[in-house]
mmCIF file of C-alpha atoms in Angstrom:
data_model
loop_
_atom_site.group_PDB
_atom_site.id
_atom_site.type_symbol
_atom_site.label_atom_id
_atom_site.label_comp_id
_atom_site.label_asym_id
_atom_site.label_seq_id
_atom_site.Cartn_x
_atom_site.Cartn_y
_atom_site.Cartn_z
ATOM 1 C CA LEU A 100 -15.709 2.751 7.978
ATOM 2 C CA TRP A 101 -17.528 0.787 10.608
ATOM 3 C CA SER A 102 -19.711 3.815 11.730
ATOM 4 C CA LEU A 103 -20.561 4.115 7.967
ATOM 5 C CA LEU A 104 -21.688 0.539 7.586
ATOM 6 C CA ALA A 105 -23.818 0.808 10.722
ATOM 7 C CA ALA A 106 -25.557 4.063 9.343
ATOM 8 C CA LEU A 107 -25.927 2.500 6.007
ATOM 9 C CA VAL A 108 -27.371 -0.740 6.931
ATOM 10 C CA SER A 109 -30.468 0.531 8.376
ATOM 11 C CA PRO A 110 -34.407 -0.060 7.483
ATOM 12 C CA GLY A 111 -34.815 0.585 3.964
ATOM 13 C CA MET A 112 -31.146 0.312 2.863
ATOM 14 C CA ALA A 113 -31.149 3.728 1.269
ATOM 15 C CA GLY A 114 -28.671 4.566 -1.047
ATOM 16 C CA LEU A 115 -27.871 0.949 -1.961
ATOM 17 C CA ARG A 116 -26.217 0.406 -5.313
ATOM 18 C CA MET A 117 -25.154 -3.003 -5.843
ATOM 19 C CA ASP A 118 -22.002 -3.179 -8.170
ATOM 20 C CA PHE A 119 -20.330 -6.426 -8.215
ATOM 21 C CA GLY A 120 -18.084 -5.389 -10.975
ATOM 22 C CA LEU A 121 -15.934 -3.899 -8.598
ATOM 23 C CA LEU A 122 -14.709 -7.536 -7.348
ATOM 24 C CA LEU A 123 -12.799 -7.697 -10.579
ATOM 25 C CA GLU A 124 -11.080 -4.556 -9.872
ATOM 26 C CA PRO A 125 -7.690 -4.455 -7.911
ATOM 27 C CA LEU A 126 -9.394 -2.927 -4.808
ATOM 28 C CA GLY A 127 -12.180 -5.380 -4.464
ATOM 29 C CA PHE A 128 -10.110 -8.424 -5.613
ATOM 30 C CA ILE A 129 -7.566 -8.005 -3.185
ATOM 31 C CA LYS A 130 -10.189 -7.497 -0.377
ATOM 32 C CA VAL A 131 -11.735 -10.883 -1.350
ATOM 33 C CA LEU A 132 -8.141 -12.506 -1.157
ATOM 34 C CA GLU A 133 -7.552 -10.825 2.168
ATOM 35 C CA LEU A 134 -10.885 -12.373 3.414
ATOM 36 C CA VAL A 135 -9.950 -15.780 2.162
ATOM 37 C CA PHE A 136 -6.568 -15.779 3.556
ATOM 38 C CA SER A 137 -7.517 -14.471 6.876
ATOM 39 C CA ILE A 138 -9.790 -17.628 7.088
ATOM 40 C CA PHE A 139 -7.141 -19.847 6.422
ATOM 41 C CA ALA A 140 -4.821 -18.088 8.997
ATOM 42 C CA PHE A 141 -7.113 -18.550 11.919
ATOM 43 C CA ALA A 142 -8.462 -22.044 11.062
ATOM 44 C CA THR A 143 -4.840 -23.558 10.480
ATOM 45 C CA CYS A 144 -3.674 -22.133 13.893
ATOM 46 C CA GLY A 145 -6.727 -22.087 15.940
ATOM 47 C CA GLY A 146 -7.981 -25.530 15.071
ATOM 48 C CA PHE A 147 -4.853 -27.531 15.749
ATOM 49 C CA GLN A 148 -4.797 -30.397 18.070
ATOM 50 C CA GLY A 149 -1.644 -32.746 18.786
ATOM 51 C CA GLU A 150 0.107 -35.081 21.202
ATOM 52 C CA THR A 151 3.625 -35.889 22.137
ATOM 53 C CA THR A 152 4.565 -39.433 23.139
ATOM 54 C CA LEU A 153 7.383 -41.013 25.216
ATOM 55 C CA LEU A 154 8.201 -44.652 25.925
ATOM 56 C CA VAL A 155 9.031 -45.132 29.559
ATOM 57 C CA SER A 156 10.779 -48.031 31.345
ATOM 58 C CA CYS A 157 10.749 -48.228 35.129
ATOM 59 C CA LYS A 158 10.073 -50.304 37.854
ATOM 60 C CA GLY A 159 7.590 -53.055 36.881
ATOM 61 C CA VAL A 160 7.151 -51.213 33.433
ATOM 62 C CA VAL A 161 8.736 -51.731 30.180
ATOM 63 C CA ASN A 162 8.118 -49.397 27.283
ATOM 64 C CA LYS A 163 5.043 -47.653 28.561
ATOM 65 C CA THR A 164 3.601 -45.162 26.316
ATOM 66 C CA VAL A 165 2.850 -42.109 28.018
ATOM 67 C CA THR A 166 1.145 -39.121 26.152
ATOM 68 C CA ALA A 167 0.542 -35.322 26.622
ATOM 69 C CA ALA A 168 -2.132 -33.670 24.575
ATOM 70 C CA PHE A 169 -1.750 -30.075 23.375
ATOM 71 C CA ALA A 170 -3.698 -27.667 21.376
ATOM 72 C CA TYR A 171 -4.435 -24.039 20.567
ATOM 73 C CA PRO A 172 -3.581 -21.726 22.514
ATOM 74 C CA PHE A 173 -0.670 -23.897 23.449
ATOM 75 C CA ARG A 174 -0.400 -23.298 27.230
ATOM 76 C CA LEU A 175 2.137 -26.166 27.443
ATOM 77 C CA ASN A 176 2.735 -25.534 31.070
ATOM 78 C CA THR A 177 -0.673 -26.750 31.876
ATOM 79 C CA VAL A 178 -0.203 -30.049 29.979
ATOM 80 C CA VAL A 179 0.775 -33.089 31.853
ATOM 81 C CA PHE A 180 1.903 -36.577 30.691
ATOM 82 C CA SER A 181 0.042 -39.389 31.648
ATOM 83 C CA ALA A 182 1.450 -41.685 34.227
ATOM 84 C CA PRO A 183 3.383 -45.005 33.195
ATOM 85 C CA ASP A 184 1.210 -47.123 35.295
ATOM 86 C CA PRO A 185 -0.984 -46.965 38.366
ATOM 87 C CA LYS A 186 1.792 -47.278 40.986
ATOM 88 C CA ARG A 187 3.716 -44.419 39.118
ATOM 89 C CA CYS A 188 6.808 -46.392 38.836
ATOM 90 C CA GLY A 189 6.813 -47.190 42.620
ATOM 91 C CA GLY A 190 6.876 -43.514 43.492
ATOM 92 C CA THR A 191 9.631 -42.270 41.400
ATOM 93 C CA TRP A 192 7.384 -40.878 38.554
ATOM 94 C CA THR A 193 5.961 -37.495 39.439
ATOM 95 C CA ASP A 194 3.632 -35.201 37.102
ATOM 96 C CA VAL A 195 5.658 -34.282 34.235
ATOM 97 C CA TYR A 196 4.379 -31.105 32.501
ATOM 98 C CA LEU A 197 5.505 -29.561 29.058
ATOM 99 C CA VAL A 198 7.627 -26.293 29.149
ATOM 100 C CA GLY A 199 6.244 -23.012 27.899
ATOM 101 C CA ASN A 200 3.193 -20.692 27.523
ATOM 102 C CA PHE A 201 2.821 -19.665 23.971
ATOM 103 C CA SER A 202 -0.979 -18.382 24.191
ATOM 104 C CA SER A 203 -0.227 -14.795 23.781
ATOM 105 C CA SER A 204 1.524 -15.118 20.383
ATOM 106 C CA ALA A 205 -0.951 -17.648 19.196
ATOM 107 C CA GLN A 206 -4.066 -15.635 20.365
ATOM 108 C CA PHE A 207 -2.574 -12.484 18.984
ATOM 109 C CA PHE A 208 -2.402 -14.174 15.443
ATOM 110 C CA VAL A 209 -5.982 -15.659 15.478
ATOM 111 C CA THR A 210 -7.451 -12.760 17.043
ATOM 112 C CA LEU A 211 -5.947 -10.454 14.379
ATOM 113 C CA ALA A 212 -7.049 -13.022 11.727
ATOM 114 C CA VAL A 213 -10.715 -12.947 12.888
ATOM 115 C CA LEU A 214 -10.926 -9.120 13.174
ATOM 116 C CA VAL A 215 -9.325 -8.964 9.507
ATOM 117 C CA PHE A 216 -12.133 -11.240 8.620
ATOM 118 C CA LEU A 217 -14.852 -9.060 9.907
ATOM 119 C CA TYR A 218 -13.395 -5.850 8.601
ATOM 120 C CA CYS A 219 -13.041 -7.485 5.012
ATOM 121 C CA ILE A 220 -16.643 -8.411 5.134
ATOM 122 C CA ALA A 221 -17.613 -4.965 6.127
ATOM 123 C CA ALA A 222 -15.446 -3.407 3.585
ATOM 124 C CA LEU A 223 -16.700 -5.358 0.861
ATOM 125 C CA VAL A 224 -20.278 -4.288 1.694
ATOM 126 C CA VAL A 225 -19.187 -0.742 1.457
ATOM 127 C CA TYR A 226 -17.406 -1.373 -1.828
ATOM 128 C CA ILE A 227 -20.190 -3.151 -3.507
ATOM 129 C CA GLY A 228 -23.154 -1.562 -2.330
ATOM 130 C CA TYR A 229 -22.182 2.131 -1.137
ATOM 131 C CA LYS A 230 -18.901 2.912 -3.397
ATOM 132 C CA HIS A 231 -20.518 6.250 -4.428
ATOM 133 C CA VAL A 232 -20.732 7.353 -0.788
ATOM 134 C CA TYR A 233 -17.422 5.994 -0.276
ATOM 135 C CA GLN A 234 -15.892 8.129 -2.911
ATOM 136 C CA GLN A 235 -18.026 11.215 -2.191
ATOM 137 C CA ASN A 236 -16.658 11.515 1.390
ATOM 138 C CA SER A 237 -12.935 11.866 1.626
ATOM 139 C CA LYS A 238 -12.854 10.725 5.161
ATOM 140 C CA PHE A 239 -13.778 7.283 4.481
ATOM 141 C CA PRO A 240 -11.124 6.365 2.088
ATOM 142 C CA LEU A 241 -8.552 7.976 4.513
ATOM 143 C CA THR A 242 -9.757 5.999 7.267
ATOM 144 C CA ASP A 243 -9.651 2.686 5.178
ATOM 145 C CA LEU A 244 -5.971 3.634 4.097
ATOM 146 C CA ALA A 245 -5.003 4.137 7.842
ATOM 147 C CA ILE A 246 -6.571 0.760 8.809
ATOM 148 C CA THR A 247 -4.888 -0.798 5.777
ATOM 149 C CA VAL A 248 -1.503 0.427 7.010
ATOM 150 C CA ILE A 249 -1.973 -0.520 10.416
ATOM 151 C CA THR A 250 -3.289 -3.904 9.637
ATOM 152 C CA ALA A 251 -0.147 -4.645 7.311
ATOM 153 C CA PHE A 252 1.984 -3.626 10.288
ATOM 154 C CA LEU A 253 -0.031 -5.923 12.534
ATOM 155 C CA TRP A 254 0.429 -9.030 10.130
ATOM 156 C CA LEU A 255 4.177 -8.519 10.341
ATOM 157 C CA VAL A 256 4.350 -8.333 13.986
ATOM 158 C CA SER A 257 1.991 -11.247 14.614
ATOM 159 C CA THR A 258 3.323 -13.521 11.934
ATOM 160 C CA PHE A 259 6.973 -13.369 13.238
ATOM 161 C CA ALA A 260 5.864 -13.389 16.711
ATOM 162 C CA TRP A 261 3.915 -16.793 15.873
ATOM 163 C CA ALA A 262 6.667 -18.065 13.884
ATOM 164 C CA LYS A 263 8.975 -17.898 16.840
ATOM 165 C CA ALA A 264 6.538 -19.297 19.276
ATOM 166 C CA LEU A 265 5.941 -22.151 16.701
ATOM 167 C CA ALA A 266 9.686 -22.899 16.813
ATOM 168 C CA ASP A 267 9.697 -22.869 20.603
ATOM 169 C CA ILE A 268 6.692 -25.145 20.636
ATOM 170 C CA LYS A 269 8.439 -27.579 18.278
ATOM 171 C CA MET A 270 11.317 -27.664 20.854
ATOM 172 C CA SER A 271 9.048 -28.217 23.981
ATOM 173 C CA THR A 272 7.198 -31.236 22.307
ATOM 174 C CA GLY A 273 10.226 -32.932 20.515
ATOM 175 C CA ALA A 274 13.068 -35.105 21.772
ATOM 176 C CA SER A 275 15.008 -32.181 23.205
ATOM 177 C CA MET A 276 12.374 -31.948 26.139
ATOM 178 C CA ILE A 277 13.697 -35.450 27.753
ATOM 179 C CA PRO A 278 16.867 -34.107 29.368
ATOM 180 C CA GLY A 279 14.630 -31.592 31.459
ATOM 181 C CA ILE A 280 12.271 -34.204 32.691
ATOM 182 C CA GLU A 281 13.344 -35.030 36.342
ATOM 183 C CA SER A 282 11.248 -38.352 36.634
ATOM 184 C CA CYS A 283 13.359 -39.695 33.756
ATOM 185 C CA LYS A 284 16.436 -39.155 35.594
ATOM 186 C CA ALA A 285 15.444 -41.444 38.634
ATOM 187 C CA ARG A 286 17.357 -44.650 39.322
ATOM 188 C CA GLY A 287 16.029 -47.459 36.908
ATOM 189 C CA THR A 288 14.042 -45.091 34.793
ATOM 190 C CA THR A 289 14.684 -44.623 31.120
ATOM 191 C CA CYS A 290 12.647 -42.336 28.747
ATOM 192 C CA ARG A 291 12.794 -42.516 24.855
ATOM 193 C CA PHE A 292 11.102 -40.132 22.490
ATOM 194 C CA ALA A 293 8.534 -41.890 20.513
ATOM 195 C CA SER A 294 6.500 -39.204 18.190
ATOM 196 C CA VAL A 295 4.794 -35.890 18.098
ATOM 197 C CA THR A 296 1.788 -34.942 15.718
ATOM 198 C CA SER A 297 2.896 -33.317 12.656
ATOM 199 C CA MET A 298 2.857 -29.588 12.832
ATOM 200 C CA GLY A 299 2.561 -29.052 8.971
ATOM 201 C CA THR A 300 -0.836 -26.994 9.426
ATOM 202 C CA LEU A 301 0.858 -24.798 11.828
ATOM 203 C CA ASN A 302 3.788 -24.175 9.230
ATOM 204 C CA VAL A 303 0.930 -23.375 6.821
ATOM 205 C CA SER A 304 -0.617 -20.959 9.119
ATOM 206 C CA VAL A 305 2.754 -18.954 9.217
ATOM 207 C CA VAL A 306 2.816 -19.001 5.386
ATOM 208 C CA PHE A 307 -0.680 -17.532 5.325
ATOM 209 C CA GLY A 308 0.356 -14.876 7.729
ATOM 210 C CA LEU A 309 3.081 -13.768 5.519
ATOM 211 C CA LEU A 310 0.738 -13.796 2.339
ATOM 212 C CA ASN A 311 -1.622 -11.701 4.415
ATOM 213 C CA MET A 312 1.166 -9.255 5.310
ATOM 214 C CA VAL A 313 1.990 -9.122 1.426
ATOM 215 C CA LEU A 314 -1.608 -8.435 0.532
ATOM 216 C CA TRP A 315 -2.074 -5.864 2.975
ATOM 217 C CA GLY A 316 1.088 -4.197 2.318
ATOM 218 C CA GLY A 317 0.461 -4.106 -1.442
ATOM 219 C CA ASN A 318 -3.134 -2.989 -0.970
ATOM 220 C CA ILE A 319 -1.869 0.193 0.717
ATOM 221 C CA TRP A 320 -1.007 1.718 -2.935
ATOM 222 C CA PHE A 321 -4.611 0.839 -4.406
ATOM 223 C CA VAL A 322 -6.345 2.125 -1.319
ATOM 224 C CA TYR A 323 -4.363 5.347 -1.219
ATOM 225 C CA LYS A 324 -5.235 5.965 -5.013
ATOM 226 C CA ASP A 325 -8.792 6.465 -3.934
ATOM 227 C CA THR A 326 -7.889 9.291 -1.295
ATOM 228 C CA ASN A 327 -7.712 12.954 -1.844
ATOM 229 C CA LEU A 328 -3.731 12.756 -1.040
ATOM 230 C CA HIS A 329 -3.343 10.900 -4.254
ATOM 231 C CA ASN A 330 -5.386 13.442 -6.204
ATOM 232 C CA GLU A 331 -3.613 16.477 -4.639
ATOM 233 C CA SER A 332 -0.032 14.833 -5.309
ATOM 234 C CA LYS A 333 -1.225 14.012 -8.983
ATOM 235 C CA ARG A 334 -2.404 17.742 -9.428
ATOM 236 C CA ILE A 335 0.795 19.016 -8.200
ATOM 237 C CA SER A 336 2.967 16.952 -10.464
ATOM 238 C CA GLN A 337 0.709 18.091 -13.325
ATOM 239 C CA SER A 338 1.004 21.720 -12.509
ATOM 240 C CA PRO A 339 3.519 23.838 -14.503
#
């Protein structure tokens, strides 16, 4: 389908027949939804920025706020808390890092969403301007069907991987991280969890991942109907 688009979008735009009515049909309408939902998926995940905060009391310091800022792609093991004071609690406070590297799951999810966005644009150009070419060559509907099946599967894998990573991110930035901080175990030092940025947008990204999975899975049928596989099976069922 990409090679078809490259060949067609050439000087003169030969063969172009604009038909926006296709957007009202299931094949075109679902593709528009896939385009929109892919935007929301990578925007809600890739655009996140937050921080987690502790209250530290140690030598010469009482309830000092220390923060660690984190963001996409969530390499938390590179994020360090600010020191409670210039003297670092009399030398008892060492650099404290968050735990975990969740970049692979996050980047897999966002990269898939971006590629889906680009593919949907290309597919809509073909559907609207070159539907007659698409229908006349049986290879293009079959290619579209294969990509649709693979994409639905990838949405399934990436969404569940990202959902698991998100649960771990919440653990690594929440109150449960305090027992693992060695500096908080030093004599005369206490640490209390203060707050963490709401991760509602990240929860929404998982929801959009599931919606994308459902959309692409349901779209398999409508793309399949345009292939010669469906036409052959229909002829066989109608034969005596």
